[in-house]
CSV table of C-alpha atoms and ligand atoms in Angstrom, one decimal:
chain,number,residue,atom,x,y,z
M,15,MET,CA,13.8,-14.0,8.0
M,16,LEU,CA,13.3,-11.0,5.9
M,17,PRO,CA,11.2,-8.2,7.4
M,18,SER,CA,7.8,-8.1,6.2
M,19,VAL,CA,6.2,-4.7,4.5
M,20,ALA,CA,2.5,-4.9,3.8
M,21,ILE,CA,0.9,-2.6,1.0
M,22,ILE,CA,-2.6,-1.5,1.7
M,23,GLY,CA,-5.3,0.1,-0.1
M,24,ARG,CA,-8.6,0.8,-1.7
M,25,PRO,CA,-8.9,-0.8,-5.1
M,26,ASN,CA,-7.0,1.0,-7.9
M,27,VAL,CA,-4.4,3.3,-5.9
M,28,GLY,CA,-1.7,1.6,-7.6
M,29,LYS,CA,-0.6,-0.9,-5.2
M,30,SER,CA,0.4,-3.8,-7.4
M,31,THR,CA,2.3,-1.2,-9.7
M,32,LEU,CA,4.4,0.0,-6.6
M,33,PHE,CA,4.7,-4.3,-5.6
M,34,ASN,CA,6.0,-4.7,-9.5
M,35,ARG,CA,8.4,-2.3,-9.2
M,36,LEU,CA,9.7,-3.2,-6.0
M,37,VAL,CA,9.9,-7.3,-6.9
M,38,GLY,CA,11.0,-6.8,-9.9
M,39,LYS,CA,10.5,-10.0,-11.9
M,40,LYS,CA,11.0,-12.4,-8.9
M,41,ILE,CA,6.9,-12.6,-8.1
M,42,ALA,CA,5.6,-15.5,-6.0
M,43,LEU,CA,1.9,-16.4,-6.0
M,44,VAL,CA,1.0,-17.5,-2.7
M,45,ASP,CA,-2.4,-19.4,-1.6
M,46,ASP,CA,-4.0,-17.6,1.2
M,47,GLN,CA,-6.4,-18.7,3.6
M,48,PRO,CA,-10.1,-18.9,1.9
M,49,GLY,CA,-12.2,-15.7,1.5
M,50,VAL,CA,-9.6,-13.4,3.2
M,51,THR,CA,-7.3,-12.1,0.4
M,52,ARG,CA,-7.6,-14.4,-2.4
M,53,ASP,CA,-5.2,-13.2,-4.9
M,54,ARG,CA,-2.6,-12.0,-2.1
M,55,ARG,CA,0.7,-11.6,-3.7
M,56,GLU,CA,4.2,-12.1,-1.7
M,57,GLY,CA,7.6,-11.2,-2.9
M,58,ASP,CA,11.6,-10.6,-2.0
M,59,ALA,CA,11.9,-6.9,-2.7
M,60,GLN,CA,14.8,-4.3,-3.1
M,61,LEU,CA,14.9,-0.5,-2.7
M,62,PHE,CA,18.5,0.2,-2.9
M,63,ASP,CA,20.1,-1.7,-0.4
M,64,LEU,CA,16.8,-2.6,1.7
M,65,LYS,CA,15.8,-6.1,1.4
M,66,PHE,CA,12.0,-7.1,2.4
M,67,ARG,CA,9.5,-9.3,2.1
M,68,ILE,CA,6.7,-7.4,0.8
M,69,VAL,CA,3.0,-8.4,0.2
M,70,ASP,CA,0.3,-6.9,-2.0
M,71,THR,CA,-3.1,-7.5,-0.8
M,72,ALA,CA,-4.7,-7.8,-4.5
M,73,GLY,CA,-8.3,-8.7,-5.1
M,74,TYR,CA,-11.7,-7.5,-5.0
M,75,GLU,CA,-11.2,-4.8,-7.6
M,76,ASP,CA,-14.1,-6.0,-9.8
M,77,ASP,CA,-16.4,-6.7,-6.6
M,78,ASP,CA,-20.1,-5.1,-5.7
M,79,ALA,CA,-19.1,-1.5,-3.8
M,80,ALA,CA,-21.5,-2.1,-1.3
M,81,THR,CA,-19.6,-5.0,0.6
M,82,LEU,CA,-16.4,-3.4,-0.4
M,83,PRO,CA,-15.4,-1.9,3.0
M,84,GLY,CA,-16.1,-5.0,5.0
M,85,ARG,CA,-13.8,-7.1,2.9
M,86,MET,CA,-11.3,-4.6,2.6
M,87,ARG,CA,-11.6,-4.4,6.6
M,88,GLN,CA,-10.6,-8.4,6.7
M,89,GLN,CA,-8.1,-7.9,3.8
M,90,THR,CA,-5.9,-5.1,5.8
M,91,GLU,CA,-6.3,-6.9,8.9
M,92,ALA,CA,-4.8,-10.2,7.4
M,93,ALA,CA,-2.3,-8.0,5.6
M,94,LEU,CA,-1.4,-6.4,8.8
M,95,GLU,CA,-0.6,-9.6,11.1
M,96,GLY,CA,3.2,-10.7,10.4
M,97,ALA,CA,3.6,-7.3,8.9
M,98,ASN,CA,6.6,-5.1,10.4
M,99,VAL,CA,5.5,-1.8,8.8
M,100,ALA,CA,2.4,-1.0,6.6
M,101,MET,CA,2.5,1.1,3.4
M,102,PHE,CA,-0.9,2.9,3.2
M,103,VAL,CA,-1.4,3.8,-0.3
M,104,VAL,CA,-4.1,6.4,-1.5
M,105,ASP,CA,-4.3,8.0,-5.0
M,106,GLY,CA,-2.9,11.4,-5.2
M,107,ARG,CA,-4.8,12.3,-8.2
M,108,ALA,CA,-8.3,10.9,-7.0
M,109,GLY,CA,-7.7,12.5,-3.5
M,110,ILE,CA,-8.8,11.1,0.0
M,111,THR,CA,-12.3,9.1,-0.2
M,112,PRO,CA,-14.4,7.7,2.3
M,113,LEU,CA,-12.7,4.4,2.3
M,114,ASP,CA,-9.3,6.1,2.7
M,115,GLU,CA,-10.5,7.6,5.8
M,116,GLU,CA,-12.1,4.3,7.1
M,117,ILE,CA,-8.9,2.3,6.3
M,118,ALA,CA,-6.8,5.1,8.0
M,119,ARG,CA,-9.1,4.8,11.2
M,120,TRP,CA,-7.9,0.8,11.0
M,121,LEU,CA,-4.6,1.5,11.1
M,122,ARG,CA,-4.5,4.1,13.6
M,123,ALA,CA,-6.1,1.8,16.0
M,124,SER,CA,-3.6,-1.1,15.0
M,125,ASP,CA,-0.1,-0.7,16.7
M,126,LYS,CA,2.1,-1.3,13.0
M,127,PRO,CA,3.4,1.6,12.1
M,128,VAL,CA,1.9,2.9,9.2
M,129,ILE,CA,3.9,5.1,6.1
M,130,LEU,CA,1.3,6.7,4.3
M,131,VAL,CA,1.9,7.2,0.6
M,132,ILE,CA,0.3,9.8,-1.7
M,133,ASN,CA,0.8,7.4,-5.2
M,134,LYS,CA,0.3,8.9,-8.8
M,135,ALA,CA,2.1,12.3,-8.0
M,136,GLU,CA,4.5,12.7,-10.8
M,137,GLY,CA,3.9,16.1,-12.2
M,138,LYS,CA,2.8,17.7,-8.7
M,139,GLN,CA,-0.8,16.1,-9.7
M,140,ALA,CA,-1.1,15.1,-5.9
M,141,ASP,CA,-0.5,18.8,-4.6
M,142,ASN,CA,-4.3,18.9,-3.1
M,143,THR,CA,-4.3,15.6,-1.6
M,144,VAL,CA,-0.8,16.0,0.2
M,145,LEU,CA,-2.5,18.7,1.9
M,146,GLU,CA,-6.3,16.6,2.4
M,147,ALA,CA,-3.9,13.6,3.6
M,148,TYR,CA,-2.6,15.5,6.5
M,149,GLY,CA,-6.4,14.9,7.9
M,150,LEU,CA,-5.6,10.8,7.8
M,151,GLY,CA,-3.8,11.6,11.2
M,152,LEU,CA,-1.1,9.4,9.9
M,153,GLY,CA,1.5,12.1,9.7
M,154,GLU,CA,2.9,13.6,6.7
M,155,GLY,CA,2.3,11.2,3.8
M,156,ILE,CA,5.4,10.9,1.0
M,157,THR,CA,4.7,11.6,-2.7
M,158,ILE,CA,5.6,8.8,-5.1
M,159,SER,CA,4.9,7.7,-8.7
M,160,ALA,CA,4.9,3.9,-9.0
M,161,GLU,CA,4.7,4.0,-12.6
M,162,HIS,CA,7.3,6.2,-13.2
M,163,GLY,CA,9.8,5.6,-10.1
M,164,GLU,CA,9.7,8.6,-8.4
M,165,GLY,CA,10.0,9.3,-4.7
M,166,MET,CA,12.0,5.8,-4.2
M,167,ALA,CA,14.7,7.7,-2.0
M,168,ASP,CA,11.8,9.2,0.2
M,169,LEU,CA,9.9,5.7,0.4
M,170,PHE,CA,13.4,4.4,1.3
M,171,GLN,CA,14.3,6.9,4.0
M,172,ALA,CA,10.7,6.2,5.6
M,173,LEU,CA,11.2,2.3,5.6
M,174,LEU,CA,14.6,2.3,6.7
M,175,PRO,CA,13.8,2.6,10.6
M,176,HIS,CA,11.3,-0.5,10.0
M,177,VAL,CA,13.0,-2.6,7.7
G,211,LIG,P1,-4.1,-1.4,-7.2
G,211,LIG,O1,-5.6,-1.9,-7.6
G,211,LIG,O2,-4.1,-0.7,-6.0
G,211,LIG,O3,-3.1,-2.5,-7.3
G,211,LIG,O4,-3.9,-0.5,-8.4
G,211,LIG,P2,-2.7,-0.9,-9.7
G,211,LIG,O5,-1.4,-1.2,-9.4
G,211,LIG,O6,-3.5,-2.1,-10.6
G,211,LIG,O7,-3.1,0.1,-10.7
G,211,LIG,C1,-4.3,1.0,-10.7
G,211,LIG,C2,-4.2,1.8,-11.7
G,211,LIG,O8,-3.4,3.0,-11.5
G,211,LIG,C3,-3.4,1.2,-13.4
G,211,LIG,O9,-3.9,2.0,-14.4
G,211,LIG,C4,-2.2,1.8,-13.2
G,211,LIG,O10,-1.4,1.9,-14.3
G,211,LIG,C5,-2.4,3.2,-12.5
G,211,LIG,N1,-1.4,4.0,-11.7
G,211,LIG,C6,-0.5,2.8,-11.0
G,211,LIG,N2,0.5,3.9,-10.3
G,211,LIG,C7,0.5,5.1,-11.1
G,211,LIG,C8,1.4,6.4,-10.9
G,211,LIG,O11,2.2,6.3,-10.2
G,211,LIG,N3,0.7,7.3,-11.6
G,211,LIG,C9,-0.1,7.2,-12.8
G,211,LIG,N4,-0.6,8.1,-13.3
G,211,LIG,N5,-0.8,6.1,-12.6
G,211,LIG,C10,-0.7,5.0,-11.9
G,212,LIG,MG1,-3.6,-4.7,-7.3
């Protein structure tokens, strides 16, 4: 069985873009437990010579902001179950938000290894977020651009001990 990597993060940070980059065209649609992660997608990913299962915690992007944190928590916990490591994605252009801080607290409380991924970092757009992200207590983040494929060697190095 391949090791499993969960992509965690609030809506719109680029989780699905990263998922698609790592999976390429081999995307599996997965039916999940009702009410937890309605359109979770799972696939076989490859990054250089690393092969792993990857789970995209999709969904809820269009839903009511008032109940988002509770649903994010359910989704995060469901995604962490069975994962060897979590990639916690934040938006390098938007900066760290209260919801990011809340997700970081859940992740710190779990026993899973977490890789902090600062996305949308092309063109040094994430420089301020890199400093802010230290405050999440999850170590030094790695900067990537899921859209442009930057930072993939650093992502590889970060995943290597866990998959
Ligand atoms: P998700 O809601 O976390 O799954 O985020 P998506 O993958 O759907 O991406 C949300 C938006 O961010 C889309 O408009 C993407 O094109 C954009 N996006 C994703 N990755 C990057 C990136 O590396 N750089 C920039 N500039 N935009 C990105
Ligand atoms: Mg998505």
